[in-house]
Amino acid sequence: MSEKPSVLFVCVHNAGRSQMAAGWLTHLAGDTVEVRSAGSMPAEQVNPVAVVAMAEVGIDLAAQSPKILTVEAVEASDVVITMGCGDVCPVFPGKRYEDWKLDDPAGQDIDAVRPIRDEIRARVEKLLGELPPATP
């Protein structure tokens, strides 16, 4: 059994940015990274425009659903990436925290969401290069 690095993406509704980031990391890292996403106030569903934007690049978010942020999810993650959830995310010593300032895709059309999607990909690629490899 290997020890994989784990990343938690958090935004308020877990319907746009954090779902897209989790989709990118899962797509780019495969099973080498444990990926989680959550929200402090989860929406009813993933933003349909975010689903379409990700489908355009071959990533299917249609089956995903927003999840509530839990202390356990933060504790189980090595890296916690917040995207506009402010002080809601619990902080634990020894965790790496980053706050990504990204436009919120909520209420935006596809032309506005594509650049957000692409910026998230670039940030996820950079993050992936900084994660330690899984250990046997």
PDB file of C-alpha atoms in Angstrom:
ATOM      1  CA  MET A   1       0.000   0.000   0.000  1.00  0.00           C
ATOM      2  CA  SER A   2       1.385   3.399  -0.899  1.00  0.00           C
ATOM      3  CA  GLU A   3       1.150   6.717   0.862  1.00  0.00           C
ATOM      4  CA  LYS A   4      -0.188   9.235  -1.660  1.00  0.00           C
ATOM      5  CA  PRO A   5      -0.141  12.982  -1.186  1.00  0.00           C
ATOM      6  CA  SER A   6      -3.660  14.305  -0.616  1.00  0.00           C
ATOM      7  CA  VAL A   7      -5.170  17.619  -1.686  1.00  0.00           C
ATOM      8  CA  LEU A   8      -8.419  19.228  -0.575  1.00  0.00           C
ATOM      9  CA  PHE A   9      -9.971  22.004  -2.681  1.00  0.00           C
ATOM     10  CA  VAL A  10     -12.421  24.227  -0.788  1.00  0.00           C
ATOM     11  CA  CYS A  11     -14.779  26.957  -1.955  1.00  0.00           C
ATOM     12  CA  VAL A  12     -18.035  28.198  -0.486  1.00  0.00           C
ATOM     13  CA  HIS A  13     -20.523  26.228  -2.589  1.00  0.00           C
ATOM     14  CA  ASN A  14     -18.258  23.386  -3.857  1.00  0.00           C
ATOM     15  CA  ALA A  15     -20.037  23.864  -7.161  1.00  0.00           C
ATOM     16  CA  GLY A  16     -17.516  25.574  -9.437  1.00  0.00           C
ATOM     17  CA  ARG A  17     -13.875  26.358  -8.718  1.00  0.00           C
ATOM     18  CA  SER A  18     -13.188  23.534  -6.259  1.00  0.00           C
ATOM     19  CA  GLN A  19     -14.979  20.988  -8.467  1.00  0.00           C
ATOM     20  CA  MET A  20     -13.021  22.098 -11.527  1.00  0.00           C
ATOM     21  CA  ALA A  21      -9.738  21.967  -9.587  1.00  0.00           C
ATOM     22  CA  ALA A  22     -10.507  18.475  -8.285  1.00  0.00           C
ATOM     23  CA  GLY A  23     -11.425  17.398 -11.813  1.00  0.00           C
ATOM     24  CA  TRP A  24      -8.157  18.749 -13.213  1.00  0.00           C
ATOM     25  CA  LEU A  25      -6.015  17.157 -10.505  1.00  0.00           C
ATOM     26  CA  THR A  26      -7.734  13.791 -10.887  1.00  0.00           C
ATOM     27  CA  HIS A  27      -7.319  14.024 -14.671  1.00  0.00           C
ATOM     28  CA  LEU A  28      -3.651  15.063 -14.576  1.00  0.00           C
ATOM     29  CA  ALA A  29      -2.443  12.963 -11.624  1.00  0.00           C
ATOM     30  CA  GLY A  30      -4.521   9.829 -12.087  1.00  0.00           C
ATOM     31  CA  ASP A  31      -4.387   7.698  -8.962  1.00  0.00           C
ATOM     32  CA  THR A  32      -1.069   9.150  -7.717  1.00  0.00           C
ATOM     33  CA  VAL A  33      -2.808  11.828  -5.625  1.00  0.00           C
ATOM     34  CA  GLU A  34      -5.826  11.565  -3.336  1.00  0.00           C
ATOM     35  CA  VAL A  35      -8.197  14.355  -4.347  1.00  0.00           C
ATOM     36  CA  ARG A  36     -11.019  15.855  -2.285  1.00  0.00           C
ATOM     37  CA  SER A  37     -13.258  18.882  -2.666  1.00  0.00           C
ATOM     38  CA  ALA A  38     -15.757  20.452  -0.299  1.00  0.00           C
ATOM     39  CA  GLY A  39     -17.630  23.637   0.513  1.00  0.00           C
ATOM     40  CA  SER A  40     -18.523  25.569   3.624  1.00  0.00           C
ATOM     41  CA  MET A  41     -22.102  26.021   2.315  1.00  0.00           C
ATOM     42  CA  PRO A  42     -22.539  23.418  -0.462  1.00  0.00           C
ATOM     43  CA  ALA A  43     -24.909  24.144  -3.328  1.00  0.00           C
ATOM     44  CA  GLU A  44     -27.591  21.726  -4.505  1.00  0.00           C
ATOM     45  CA  GLN A  45     -25.610  20.798  -7.632  1.00  0.00           C
ATOM     46  CA  VAL A  46     -22.394  21.462  -9.483  1.00  0.00           C
ATOM     47  CA  ASN A  47     -22.614  24.607 -11.630  1.00  0.00           C
ATOM     48  CA  PRO A  48     -23.918  23.401 -15.025  1.00  0.00           C
ATOM     49  CA  VAL A  49     -21.688  25.894 -16.883  1.00  0.00           C
ATOM     50  CA  ALA A  50     -18.627  24.512 -15.049  1.00  0.00           C
ATOM     51  CA  VAL A  51     -19.717  20.997 -16.085  1.00  0.00           C
ATOM     52  CA  VAL A  52     -19.928  22.114 -19.734  1.00  0.00           C
ATOM     53  CA  ALA A  53     -16.580  23.958 -19.581  1.00  0.00           C
ATOM     54  CA  MET A  54     -14.830  20.885 -18.192  1.00  0.00           C
ATOM     55  CA  ALA A  55     -16.563  18.561 -20.681  1.00  0.00           C
ATOM     56  CA  GLU A  56     -15.024  20.673 -23.446  1.00  0.00           C
ATOM     57  CA  VAL A  57     -11.590  19.474 -22.277  1.00  0.00           C
ATOM     58  CA  GLY A  58     -12.653  15.873 -21.715  1.00  0.00           C
ATOM     59  CA  ILE A  59     -13.310  15.968 -17.965  1.00  0.00           C
ATOM     60  CA  ASP A  60     -16.728  14.776 -16.801  1.00  0.00           C
ATOM     61  CA  LEU A  61     -18.059  16.482 -13.669  1.00  0.00           C
ATOM     62  CA  ALA A  62     -21.691  15.521 -14.346  1.00  0.00           C
ATOM     63  CA  ALA A  63     -21.759  12.810 -11.665  1.00  0.00           C
ATOM     64  CA  GLN A  64     -20.144  15.015  -8.984  1.00  0.00           C
ATOM     65  CA  SER A  65     -22.122  16.590  -6.183  1.00  0.00           C
ATOM     66  CA  PRO A  66     -21.217  19.355  -3.724  1.00  0.00           C
ATOM     67  CA  LYS A  67     -19.998  18.111  -0.342  1.00  0.00           C
ATOM     68  CA  ILE A  68     -19.851  19.787   3.061  1.00  0.00           C
ATOM     69  CA  LEU A  69     -16.448  20.757   4.426  1.00  0.00           C
ATOM     70  CA  THR A  70     -15.570  18.630   7.462  1.00  0.00           C
ATOM     71  CA  VAL A  71     -12.749  18.799   9.972  1.00  0.00           C
ATOM     72  CA  GLU A  72     -11.949  15.189   9.042  1.00  0.00           C
ATOM     73  CA  ALA A  73     -11.399  16.121   5.380  1.00  0.00           C
ATOM     74  CA  VAL A  74      -8.954  18.855   6.387  1.00  0.00           C
ATOM     75  CA  GLU A  75      -7.153  16.563   8.846  1.00  0.00           C
ATOM     76  CA  ALA A  76      -6.783  13.857   6.176  1.00  0.00           C
ATOM     77  CA  SER A  77      -5.273  16.236   3.598  1.00  0.00           C
ATOM     78  CA  ASP A  78      -1.642  17.282   3.168  1.00  0.00           C
ATOM     79  CA  VAL A  79      -2.486  20.363   1.113  1.00  0.00           C
ATOM     80  CA  VAL A  80      -5.591  22.522   1.515  1.00  0.00           C
ATOM     81  CA  ILE A  81      -6.392  24.937  -1.307  1.00  0.00           C
ATOM     82  CA  THR A  82      -9.052  27.514  -0.481  1.00  0.00           C
ATOM     83  CA  MET A  83     -10.838  29.570  -3.103  1.00  0.00           C
ATOM     84  CA  GLY A  84     -12.778  32.331  -1.471  1.00  0.00           C
ATOM     85  CA  CYS A  85     -14.019  30.570   1.676  1.00  0.00           C
ATOM     86  CA  GLY A  86     -12.119  32.898   4.011  1.00  0.00           C
ATOM     87  CA  ASP A  87     -11.692  31.878   7.627  1.00  0.00           C
ATOM     88  CA  VAL A  88     -14.246  29.045   7.478  1.00  0.00           C
ATOM     89  CA  CYS A  89     -11.594  26.412   6.782  1.00  0.00           C
ATOM     90  CA  PRO A  90     -10.099  24.903   9.968  1.00  0.00           C
ATOM     91  CA  VAL A  91      -6.331  25.246  10.277  1.00  0.00           C
ATOM     92  CA  PHE A  92      -4.129  22.430  11.573  1.00  0.00           C
ATOM     93  CA  PRO A  93      -0.384  22.568  12.193  1.00  0.00           C
ATOM     94  CA  GLY A  94       1.729  20.763   9.616  1.00  0.00           C
ATOM     95  CA  LYS A  95      -0.682  21.263   6.718  1.00  0.00           C
ATOM     96  CA  ARG A  96       0.167  23.310   3.666  1.00  0.00           C
ATOM     97  CA  TYR A  97      -2.441  25.977   2.950  1.00  0.00           C
ATOM     98  CA  GLU A  98      -2.841  28.110  -0.155  1.00  0.00           C
ATOM     99  CA  ASP A  99      -5.563  30.576  -1.044  1.00  0.00           C
ATOM    100  CA  TRP A 100      -6.158  30.819  -4.782  1.00  0.00           C
ATOM    101  CA  LYS A 101      -7.755  34.107  -5.819  1.00  0.00           C
ATOM    102  CA  LEU A 102      -9.984  33.091  -8.718  1.00  0.00           C
ATOM    103  CA  ASP A 103     -13.098  34.579 -10.238  1.00  0.00           C
ATOM    104  CA  ASP A 104     -16.265  32.762  -9.212  1.00  0.00           C
ATOM    105  CA  PRO A 105     -17.965  31.030 -12.164  1.00  0.00           C
ATOM    106  CA  ALA A 106     -21.387  31.295 -10.472  1.00  0.00           C
ATOM    107  CA  GLY A 107     -23.810  33.143 -12.713  1.00  0.00           C
ATOM    108  CA  GLN A 108     -21.256  33.446 -15.536  1.00  0.00           C
ATOM    109  CA  ASP A 109     -21.686  32.292 -19.114  1.00  0.00           C
ATOM    110  CA  ILE A 110     -19.392  29.762 -20.802  1.00  0.00           C
ATOM    111  CA  ASP A 111     -17.167  32.469 -22.322  1.00  0.00           C
ATOM    112  CA  ALA A 112     -16.430  33.799 -18.822  1.00  0.00           C
ATOM    113  CA  VAL A 113     -15.913  30.327 -17.301  1.00  0.00           C
ATOM    114  CA  ARG A 114     -13.376  29.075 -19.860  1.00  0.00           C
ATOM    115  CA  PRO A 115     -10.574  31.418 -18.684  1.00  0.00           C
ATOM    116  CA  ILE A 116     -11.282  30.431 -15.058  1.00  0.00           C
ATOM    117  CA  ARG A 117     -11.057  26.755 -16.065  1.00  0.00           C
ATOM    118  CA  ASP A 118      -7.772  27.373 -17.851  1.00  0.00           C
ATOM    119  CA  GLU A 119      -6.280  29.331 -14.942  1.00  0.00           C
ATOM    120  CA  ILE A 120      -7.245  26.516 -12.574  1.00  0.00           C
ATOM    121  CA  ARG A 121      -5.496  24.025 -14.865  1.00  0.00           C
ATOM    122  CA  ALA A 122      -2.284  26.085 -14.800  1.00  0.00           C
ATOM    123  CA  ARG A 123      -2.390  26.312 -10.999  1.00  0.00           C
ATOM    124  CA  VAL A 124      -3.102  22.581 -10.646  1.00  0.00           C
ATOM    125  CA  GLU A 125      -0.190  21.743 -12.968  1.00  0.00           C
ATOM    126  CA  LYS A 126       2.123  23.901 -10.817  1.00  0.00           C
ATOM    127  CA  LEU A 127       0.779  22.284  -7.629  1.00  0.00           C
ATOM    128  CA  LEU A 128       1.247  18.809  -9.082  1.00  0.00           C
ATOM    129  CA  GLY A 129       4.901  19.590  -9.744  1.00  0.00           C
ATOM    130  CA  GLU A 130       5.354  20.571  -6.094  1.00  0.00           C
ATOM    131  CA  LEU A 131       3.723  17.512  -4.514  1.00  0.00           C
ATOM    132  CA  PRO A 132       5.927  14.728  -3.189  1.00  0.00           C
ATOM    133  CA  PRO A 133       5.618  11.432  -5.064  1.00  0.00           C
ATOM    134  CA  ALA A 134       3.651   8.565  -3.539  1.00  0.00           C
ATOM    135  CA  THR A 135       5.805   6.404  -1.295  1.00  0.00           C
ATOM    136  CA  PRO A 136       5.636   2.602  -1.291  1.00  0.00           C
TER     137      PRO A 136
END
